[in-house]
Structure formats: C-alpha cells, structure tokens
XYZ file of C-alpha atoms in Angstrom:
503
model
C 14.890 -0.260 -69.368
C 12.285 -0.898 -72.075
C 10.532 -3.425 -69.839
C 10.457 -1.001 -66.906
C 8.888 1.780 -68.979
C 6.553 -0.423 -70.994
C 2.864 0.529 -70.490
C 0.843 -1.610 -68.102
C -1.813 -2.144 -70.748
C 0.610 -4.130 -72.924
C 1.732 -6.150 -69.934
C -1.867 -6.948 -68.957
C -2.653 -8.131 -72.488
C 0.395 -10.379 -72.383
C -0.547 -12.051 -69.089
C -4.351 -12.007 -69.272
C -4.494 -15.769 -69.570
C -2.375 -16.067 -66.440
C -4.562 -13.779 -64.392
C -7.779 -15.573 -65.329
C -6.856 -18.578 -63.223
C -5.965 -16.362 -60.277
C -9.178 -14.407 -60.683
C -11.204 -17.582 -60.846
C -9.514 -18.958 -57.743
C -9.949 -15.756 -55.772
C -13.520 -15.395 -56.977
C -14.553 -18.908 -56.022
C -12.619 -18.803 -52.750
C -14.107 -15.471 -51.790
C -17.574 -16.554 -52.823
C -17.270 -19.823 -50.966
C -15.924 -18.129 -47.838
C -18.525 -15.400 -48.064
C -21.349 -17.902 -48.494
C -20.061 -20.042 -45.659
C -19.443 -17.374 -43.052
C -22.355 -15.155 -44.102
C -24.811 -18.012 -43.906
C -23.515 -19.062 -40.518
C -23.726 -15.498 -39.205
C -27.145 -14.823 -40.714
C -28.451 -18.174 -39.429
C -27.074 -17.462 -35.966
C -28.668 -13.967 -35.899
C -32.003 -15.285 -37.182
C -32.035 -18.077 -34.609
C -31.122 -15.616 -31.849
C -33.962 -13.299 -32.918
C -36.383 -16.220 -33.049
C -35.182 -17.360 -29.633
C -35.773 -13.916 -28.138
C -39.324 -13.820 -29.559
C -40.172 -17.299 -28.272
C -38.541 -16.555 -24.903
C -40.565 -13.347 -24.564
C -43.778 -15.292 -25.248
C -42.806 -17.976 -22.715
C -42.442 -15.803 -19.616
C -46.100 -16.123 -18.611
C -46.120 -19.898 -19.107
C -43.038 -20.301 -16.913
C -44.210 -17.791 -14.331
C -47.571 -19.547 -13.892
C -46.119 -23.055 -14.562
C -48.575 -23.614 -17.436
C -47.126 -26.544 -19.399
C -49.991 -26.510 -21.925
C -49.225 -22.918 -23.012
C -45.505 -23.689 -23.065
C -46.001 -26.707 -25.374
C -48.261 -24.671 -27.677
C -45.634 -21.917 -27.912
C -42.944 -24.459 -28.813
C -45.271 -26.162 -31.351
C -45.244 -22.898 -33.328
C -41.617 -23.706 -34.236
C -42.853 -26.340 -36.712
C -43.056 -23.458 -39.235
C -39.256 -23.541 -39.301
C -38.483 -26.858 -41.043
C -34.793 -26.806 -40.079
C -35.566 -26.716 -36.338
C -35.314 -30.315 -35.118
C -35.699 -29.844 -31.372
C -36.606 -27.273 -28.736
C -37.273 -27.228 -25.023
C -38.043 -24.941 -22.099
C -36.356 -25.184 -18.690
C -37.636 -23.537 -15.521
C -35.522 -21.363 -13.229
C -34.306 -24.486 -11.409
C -32.877 -25.944 -14.631
C -35.501 -28.733 -14.942
C -37.167 -29.618 -18.251
C -40.554 -27.879 -18.463
C -41.710 -28.379 -22.108
C -40.307 -29.886 -25.330
C -40.711 -29.897 -29.100
C -41.566 -32.160 -30.821
C -43.633 -33.516 -27.989
C -42.681 -37.125 -28.799
C -38.941 -36.459 -28.837
C -36.923 -38.603 -26.430
C -35.714 -36.744 -23.353
C -32.159 -38.051 -23.745
C -31.860 -36.196 -27.080
C -32.262 -32.903 -25.217
C -29.728 -31.304 -22.841
C -30.265 -32.414 -19.243
C -29.935 -28.819 -18.083
C -29.267 -25.375 -19.620
C -25.677 -24.658 -20.560
C -24.087 -21.320 -21.396
C -26.342 -18.621 -22.874
C -26.143 -17.780 -26.587
C -25.733 -19.668 -29.893
C -23.045 -22.279 -30.580
C -22.221 -24.399 -33.647
C -21.814 -28.133 -32.995
C -21.041 -30.454 -35.945
C -24.013 -30.097 -38.279
C -26.234 -28.302 -35.780
C -26.639 -24.833 -34.335
C -27.713 -24.756 -30.676
C -29.137 -21.754 -28.828
C -29.682 -21.285 -25.086
C -31.808 -18.140 -24.688
C -32.576 -16.835 -21.163
C -36.272 -16.122 -20.453
C -36.219 -12.797 -18.595
C -38.932 -10.343 -17.628
C -38.545 -7.240 -15.461
C -34.996 -8.209 -14.629
C -35.970 -11.670 -13.303
C -34.898 -14.860 -15.040
C -37.786 -17.325 -15.269
C -35.976 -20.047 -17.182
C -34.103 -20.936 -20.387
C -35.173 -21.701 -23.971
C -33.216 -24.290 -25.998
C -33.458 -24.521 -29.824
C -31.538 -26.912 -32.103
C -31.236 -26.043 -35.842
C -30.113 -28.601 -38.493
C -27.284 -27.199 -40.715
C -26.793 -30.310 -42.868
C -28.576 -28.883 -45.951
C -26.423 -25.764 -46.268
C -23.249 -27.707 -45.570
C -24.149 -30.141 -48.363
C -24.711 -27.260 -50.760
C -21.436 -25.640 -49.791
C -19.676 -28.977 -50.313
C -21.053 -29.168 -53.875
C -19.916 -25.581 -54.537
C -16.477 -26.541 -53.337
C -16.202 -29.514 -55.692
C -17.260 -27.452 -58.704
C -14.935 -24.607 -57.745
C -12.055 -27.016 -57.272
C -12.527 -28.573 -60.731
C -12.816 -25.214 -62.480
C -9.831 -23.771 -60.662
C -7.760 -26.889 -61.288
C -8.376 -26.781 -65.060
C -7.740 -23.020 -65.199
C -4.601 -23.392 -63.148
C -3.199 -26.083 -65.500
C -3.814 -23.862 -68.533
C -2.453 -20.749 -66.818
C 0.612 -22.600 -65.584
C 1.967 -23.203 -69.085
C 1.214 -19.618 -70.149
C 2.828 -18.004 -67.106
C 6.210 -19.753 -67.144
C 7.908 -16.946 -69.063
C 5.593 -13.999 -68.261
C 4.889 -14.174 -64.484
C 7.950 -12.237 -63.337
C 7.166 -9.056 -65.255
C 3.918 -8.262 -63.427
C 3.344 -10.832 -60.693
C 6.377 -10.011 -58.580
C 5.700 -6.248 -58.159
C 2.025 -6.874 -57.515
C 2.735 -9.674 -55.063
C 5.235 -7.514 -53.203
C 2.691 -4.714 -52.984
C 0.003 -7.150 -51.853
C 2.341 -8.618 -49.242
C 3.059 -5.153 -47.871
C -0.658 -4.372 -47.701
C -1.281 -7.668 -45.919
C 1.368 -6.971 -43.296
C -0.048 -3.514 -42.706
C -3.571 -4.915 -42.376
C -2.626 -7.778 -40.046
C -0.097 -6.034 -37.801
C -1.263 -2.399 -38.158
C 2.361 -1.467 -38.764
C 2.297 1.647 -40.902
C 6.072 2.055 -40.876
C 6.613 -0.620 -43.585
C 7.011 0.487 -47.220
C 6.436 -1.293 -50.536
C 9.545 -1.867 -52.709
C 9.392 -0.067 -56.057
C 10.587 -2.279 -58.929
C 9.608 -0.249 -62.027
C 8.598 3.205 -63.255
C 5.393 2.144 -64.981
C 1.863 2.390 -63.648
C 2.711 -0.149 -60.917
C 5.640 2.029 -59.854
C 3.331 5.063 -59.659
C 0.881 2.965 -57.648
C 3.676 1.880 -55.287
C 4.691 5.513 -54.721
C 1.082 6.488 -54.030
C 0.678 3.519 -51.684
C 3.831 4.418 -49.737
C 2.737 8.070 -49.533
C -0.645 6.960 -48.222
C 1.074 4.831 -45.559
C 3.147 7.840 -44.493
C 0.034 9.999 -44.060
C -1.795 7.235 -42.188
C 1.209 6.733 -39.901
C 1.300 10.444 -39.028
C -2.450 10.644 -38.486
C -2.438 7.432 -36.457
C 0.294 8.806 -34.183
C -1.698 11.999 -33.635
C -4.869 10.024 -32.886
C -3.065 7.723 -30.440
C -1.522 10.716 -28.683
C -4.894 12.450 -28.444
C -6.557 9.272 -27.152
C -3.886 8.847 -24.466
C -4.360 12.450 -23.325
C -8.134 12.007 -23.338
C -7.912 8.777 -21.325
C -5.636 10.429 -18.782
C -8.050 13.342 -18.417
C -11.009 10.980 -18.029
C -9.149 8.910 -15.426
C -8.122 12.023 -13.513
C -11.670 13.374 -13.626
C -13.096 10.014 -12.549
C -10.679 9.786 -9.620
C -11.531 13.351 -8.641
C -15.279 12.647 -8.746
C -14.886 9.418 -6.750
C -12.802 11.233 -4.156
C -15.379 14.031 -3.942
C -18.239 11.544 -3.554
C -16.395 9.690 -0.797
C -15.736 12.963 1.031
C -19.391 13.967 0.683
C -20.510 10.613 2.078
C -18.170 10.997 5.056
C -19.351 14.567 5.685
C -22.998 13.513 5.386
C -22.452 10.652 7.825
C -20.777 13.014 10.281
C -23.652 15.496 9.931
C -26.196 12.762 10.677
C -24.237 11.709 13.761
C -23.876 15.340 14.856
C -27.625 15.865 14.526
C -28.268 12.789 16.648
C -25.805 14.054 19.234
C -27.492 17.474 19.277
C -30.853 15.833 19.863
C -29.448 13.865 22.790
C -27.791 16.948 24.261
C -31.073 18.847 23.936
C -32.729 16.061 25.897
C -29.999 16.284 28.531
C -30.321 20.042 28.818
C -34.099 19.809 29.196
C -34.258 16.875 31.582
C -31.281 15.053 33.126
C -29.051 18.082 33.704
C -31.942 20.159 35.019
C -33.127 17.521 37.480
C -30.161 17.872 39.928
C -30.391 21.665 39.651
C -34.057 21.601 40.597
C -33.256 19.427 43.614
C -30.437 21.745 44.684
C -32.820 24.716 44.448
C -35.605 22.979 46.394
C -33.371 21.650 49.190
C -31.623 25.014 49.477
C -34.975 26.724 50.030
C -35.963 24.059 52.566
C -32.618 24.436 54.364
C -33.218 28.170 54.612
C -36.671 27.583 56.110
C -35.246 24.997 58.555
C -32.213 26.971 59.625
C -33.126 26.443 63.242
C -33.283 22.667 62.945
C -29.702 21.433 62.712
C -30.648 17.789 62.035
C -32.976 18.660 59.149
C -30.410 21.154 57.816
C -27.705 18.467 57.725
C -30.088 16.106 55.889
C -30.960 18.744 53.313
C -27.342 19.662 52.741
C -26.499 15.971 52.289
C -29.158 15.749 49.586
C -27.852 18.962 48.020
C -24.371 17.428 48.039
C -25.669 14.218 46.405
C -27.496 16.192 43.708
C -24.426 18.322 43.041
C -22.298 15.165 42.826
C -24.705 13.622 40.315
C -24.675 16.900 38.363
C -20.868 16.750 38.271
C -20.913 13.158 37.059
C -23.406 13.994 34.335
C -21.376 16.977 33.153
C -18.176 14.895 33.116
C -19.932 12.139 31.163
C -21.337 14.657 28.686
C -17.876 16.156 28.205
C -16.349 12.718 27.675
C -19.043 11.899 25.111
C -18.567 15.214 23.273
C -14.781 14.720 23.105
C -15.317 11.457 21.199
C -16.587 13.493 18.225
C -13.001 14.643 17.732
C -10.945 11.886 16.135
C -7.815 13.832 15.256
C -5.726 11.404 17.307
C -3.381 9.268 15.265
C -4.239 5.593 14.900
C -1.540 3.189 16.085
C -1.128 -0.485 16.861
C -2.931 -1.319 20.139
C -2.548 -4.614 22.015
C -6.022 -5.474 23.328
C -4.512 -7.821 25.925
C -2.816 -4.805 27.541
C -6.169 -2.979 27.678
C -7.763 -5.925 29.493
C -4.949 -5.899 32.059
C -5.317 -2.117 32.492
C -9.048 -2.520 33.190
C -8.339 -5.289 35.716
C -5.874 -3.019 37.504
C -8.220 0.006 37.579
C -11.148 -2.091 38.856
C -9.115 -4.390 41.108
C -11.001 -3.475 44.311
C -14.428 -3.898 42.735
C -13.397 -7.187 41.105
C -12.141 -8.503 44.452
C -15.215 -7.245 46.292
C -17.618 -8.973 43.889
C -15.398 -12.072 43.557
C -15.501 -11.702 39.785
C -13.918 -14.275 37.453
C -12.442 -12.997 34.183
C -11.725 -15.436 31.352
C -10.033 -14.131 28.229
C -8.086 -15.804 25.469
C -5.161 -14.135 23.708
C -6.623 -11.114 21.910
C -5.251 -9.616 18.675
C -3.495 -6.313 18.051
C -5.474 -3.763 16.018
C -5.040 -0.197 14.783
C -6.836 2.316 16.961
C -6.737 5.238 19.383
C -5.293 3.873 22.665
C -7.119 6.210 25.080
C -10.525 5.564 23.492
C -10.051 1.792 23.344
C -8.953 1.810 26.995
C -12.158 3.703 27.884
C -14.165 1.141 25.854
C -12.873 -1.866 27.815
C -13.121 -0.014 31.158
C -16.809 0.809 30.479
C -17.630 -2.783 29.466
C -15.966 -4.196 32.600
C -17.720 -1.618 34.824
C -21.067 -2.404 33.185
C -20.634 -6.163 33.703
C -19.616 -5.737 37.354
C -22.395 -3.282 38.103
C -25.333 -5.233 36.657
C -24.798 -8.515 38.516
C -26.489 -10.118 41.522
C -24.013 -12.987 41.922
C -20.311 -13.555 41.414
C -19.694 -12.094 37.929
C -18.101 -14.283 35.252
C -16.737 -12.237 32.347
C -15.568 -13.970 29.146
C -13.708 -12.296 26.274
C -13.110 -14.093 22.948
C -11.968 -13.053 19.483
C -11.843 -14.374 15.922
C -11.342 -13.192 12.331
C -14.466 -12.998 10.169
C -14.556 -14.800 6.825
C -15.249 -12.744 3.644
C -18.673 -14.401 3.410
C -19.573 -13.296 6.952
C -18.439 -9.738 6.187
C -20.587 -9.587 3.035
C -23.631 -10.882 4.925
C -23.390 -8.090 7.536
C -24.913 -4.889 6.145
C -23.036 -2.772 8.698
C -19.581 -3.894 7.453
C -17.702 -2.976 4.272
C -17.131 -5.990 2.022
C -13.637 -4.854 0.984
C -12.309 -4.838 4.565
C -11.153 -7.621 6.906
C -12.684 -7.561 10.407
C -11.883 -8.852 13.892
C -14.822 -9.907 16.111
C -14.450 -9.330 19.886
C -17.204 -10.864 22.071
C -17.555 -9.564 25.672
C -19.970 -11.771 27.683
C -21.149 -11.726 31.309
C -23.639 -13.613 33.525
C -25.375 -10.526 34.881
C -29.039 -9.582 35.097
C -29.386 -9.188 31.326
C -32.244 -7.376 29.591
C -35.027 -7.907 27.062
C -33.662 -8.169 23.478
C -36.144 -5.553 22.303
C -34.077 -2.946 24.201
C -30.802 -3.941 22.447
C -30.678 -0.652 20.500
C -31.983 1.550 23.322
C -29.079 0.702 25.670
C -26.616 2.429 23.305
C -28.572 5.712 23.354
C -27.188 8.449 25.590
C -28.987 8.775 28.981
C -31.294 5.837 28.194
C -31.590 3.538 31.238
C -33.454 0.254 31.652
C -33.300 0.316 35.480
C -34.065 2.979 38.110
C -31.223 4.996 39.664
C -31.751 3.567 43.163
C -31.212 -0.042 42.100
C -28.194 0.588 39.845
C -26.151 3.782 39.885
C -24.856 5.418 36.730
C -25.403 8.213 34.258
C -26.699 6.190 31.296
C -23.771 7.272 29.101
C -21.396 4.292 29.442
C -22.671 2.135 26.564
C -23.330 5.220 24.424
C -19.612 6.015 24.866
C -18.764 2.453 23.790
C -20.805 2.789 20.611
C -19.262 6.181 19.831
C -15.727 4.829 20.300
C -16.340 1.875 17.973
C -17.882 4.174 15.339
C -14.745 6.335 15.564
C -12.799 3.167 14.706
C -15.086 2.457 11.706
C -16.507 -0.591 13.485
C -19.882 -1.859 14.667
C -21.339 -3.081 18.007
C -24.552 -4.829 18.988
C -25.787 -6.781 22.013
C -27.617 -10.051 22.670
C -29.245 -10.823 26.018
C -32.024 -12.505 27.975
C -33.281 -11.476 31.421
C -31.318 -13.316 34.102
C -28.943 -14.945 31.583
C -26.381 -12.195 31.160
C -25.462 -10.185 28.064
C -22.997 -10.505 25.181
C -21.568 -7.509 23.328
C -20.317 -8.202 19.788
C -17.725 -5.688 18.539
C -16.234 -5.588 15.031
C -13.013 -3.725 14.215
C -11.404 -3.418 10.751
C -7.981 -5.045 10.631
C -6.367 -2.101 8.787
C-alpha cells in the first residue's frame, strides 16, 4: 500500500537515471525522423514550387517552338546546385530542351511519365505539366540530387546510435529493480493512447494500477475518452443526417433539372409545330378552299353548260379530296404529340410484314423487290412504329421511276459510335435501322428540309402527296427518343438512318 500511495516525485527521483536513456532514444529518434521526413517534404514542396514557376515561364517557348528561349529558361536552374538535370517535352512527348546542354540524352527520360514529384534512390524527380488557359503545352522534368542530405542523416544516425547505446547500457543496470514501479503503469497508459490513436476506438479504457498521480492521470484519461466517445457519436450521427439531407436534396434538384429539360424540349417542339400549323393555315389548307370557291362561282355562271359544269365539279371534288387528305394528315401529325401510350416490346419484322400486306397491290404493280434481314425487337408504341414503316415503304414506292428495290438492315452501335454522335445519349445503347431504296433521290442539301411538315421537293403533278409523311416519321422517332437522318444523291436512291434506344 505504501508503494501505491507514494508520491510520484519520489518515484521520479528514484528512476531518473532510467528515464534518461529513454528520453535520449525518443529525442534522437524523433529528431532523426523529423529531420528526415521534414526535409523530404520541404524539398518536395520547394521543387514543386520551382517546377511551377519554370513551367509558367516555358509556355511561350513551347507554344512558339522557340528552343533558344527554352534552353535559356532551363539554364537559370544552375542557381540551384542540387539540380543535376532538367528537360522540357512538347505536347507530343518529344524532348524539346535540356539542362545542362551537354548532358547525354539517355540520362533523361525518353518521354514524360506521371505528373508530380517522386523519390527514386538518391534523387527526387518532378514531372510538372506546362499549362496555360486550360491547354497543356508540354511537360517539365527536373531531377534533384538528395545524396548530401542522406549522408548527413546517416552521420546523425551513427552518433545517435552510439549515444543511445551507451545510455541504454547504463540505464539497464539501474532499471533492473526499479522499472516495474513506474514503467508498467506509464507503458499501459501509453499503449492505450496508441490504440486509440491508431484505431480511433474510444471505447477502450486504461487500467488503473495505483492511487498516486499516475492513477489520477489514468482516471482523467479514461474520463476524457468517455467524453470524446459521446461527442464522436453525436458528430457521426449529425454527419449521417446531414449527408442524407444533402443526398436527398441533390436527387431532388437533379430530378427537377431533368424535368425542366424535358419540359423545355417539349415547348421547343410545340413552338415548331405551331409555326408549321400557322403555315398550313395560311397556305396549304387555304389553297383547296380557294379553288372550291372559284370553281363553285364558275359552275354557277356556267349552269347552262353541262359539260363545263361537270368539269368544274370534278375539280371541286379533287380540291375537296385534297383538303380532306391534308386535314387527316394534320390530325395524324398532331396526335403524335401525345405519347401517353405505354411502351412495349415490338417485333420490327412483324411491322415489315404488315407494311407489305397493306401495300401489296402497289408493290405488285411496281414490281418492287424488298430485301430485309432479321430485324431486332425494341421497346416502342406499336401503332406509331407501324405508321413509320408504312410511310417509309410508301415513300420509296412513290418516288421511283423503275422497279423499286428496298433494302432494310440493322446493327447495334458500339459505345464509341454512340459517343461520337451528338444526337445520341452516351449512357444508352442504340439500334441502327437503315432503310434504303433505288428511287429518284434528292440533293443532300435538302436532307433536313424533307423532314419539315408540308415541305416538298417535287411538284404535286409529278408526285402526289401532302408533304407530311417524312415529318410524321421524324415525329414518331422523336417520341421514341431516337434520331433519323437521310443520305441521298439524285438518281441514286435514298437511305434513311434511324436510331432507337435499346431500353
């Protein structure tokens, strides 16, 4: 009991010779480690700073390929006596300038490696990118000799080892009978602190071995651990709640942005549609009405001439029929703005067969040849996709002066091809459907115009139609989040490239 209640001062006096060796060891070890790591870190930071300065001064030389200026910039490194080599590489990775100028090329890296500093044996190497206005013009390489500091640290180590060895021998004989009284409690406390520091486990507690000052210190240390454990739990809980709120808010903002983008895209399309409908109302739809009015007036004036009356009424009938076709086409186009229909798996081969059946008479009459490989199954709206293929077949059969040959192929795009196409989303997989014919074709400069509602490249007498068919095709593919474009030459037919997302 006397030993447990004995003052710490008396214990420290008794073991002071023992602690001197430990203090010396810790002092030299800490000093050595501090010198070693601090010098390395300071040297690395200084070299990085120097590299940034030299790289900033080298941008003009690399940009204008001025080797003279580049060599002069590198020659300024002679002020740093520990720098043994340096070089500049252009943006292609080729050696542009070197320091010293007479250094052998094989002593320098053949090409830039990873950016940043790196210790190698007795050298410190730095690869610093030369960047200006976001563009990388090349790379700066600097090699720093570390042999001097390592030699000095080696000498410190020898001296420290000798001093510690002598102190340890002396302390060993003094501590044989006295080490247990103070060393064990302190070592246990130190071990507990080490475990807490390394593993961040604040649930461990130091074992109390006495009621002296060390015992009081152990109690205070354990109490401190308890408070830290409670505070740490509260902080972790608060951080988790904060992270969850941030994630929820981020998801909400992303969802809102996506919805706004979709709404904005729909508004743009709606505005385009309104412009087209305004054009229709002011021109195409009014044209048949004007003809009906004119021929009606002429029929009234020629009521006594049965032959002329029949002719006028035939023209009125033709104008009314064209008016009906235009109105039906406009209605079909307007209905495509509504995409509430559920997407489902659609076999494109079945759609091709449906189009062949619907156009069987026209195909037979024109002696058309249809070649199609096995097409994939995609997700889509069946009625709209059926209308798409029917319009493409009708278009190919209509614009032909010889026996039509229609070819349909398909393939899956590679990720690289998707990323290269600005109209496709890089995160999606796409199917390409190519619909080709040998018809009259058109000039490539009109490739965009043919998909505009009521835009025609040929007069109505030569080729019938309302000018809405291909506009319907484009609208259908946009409803399926896809993309369509055409390639053609006059007299060499046309090819329509359609892209549908797989999912």
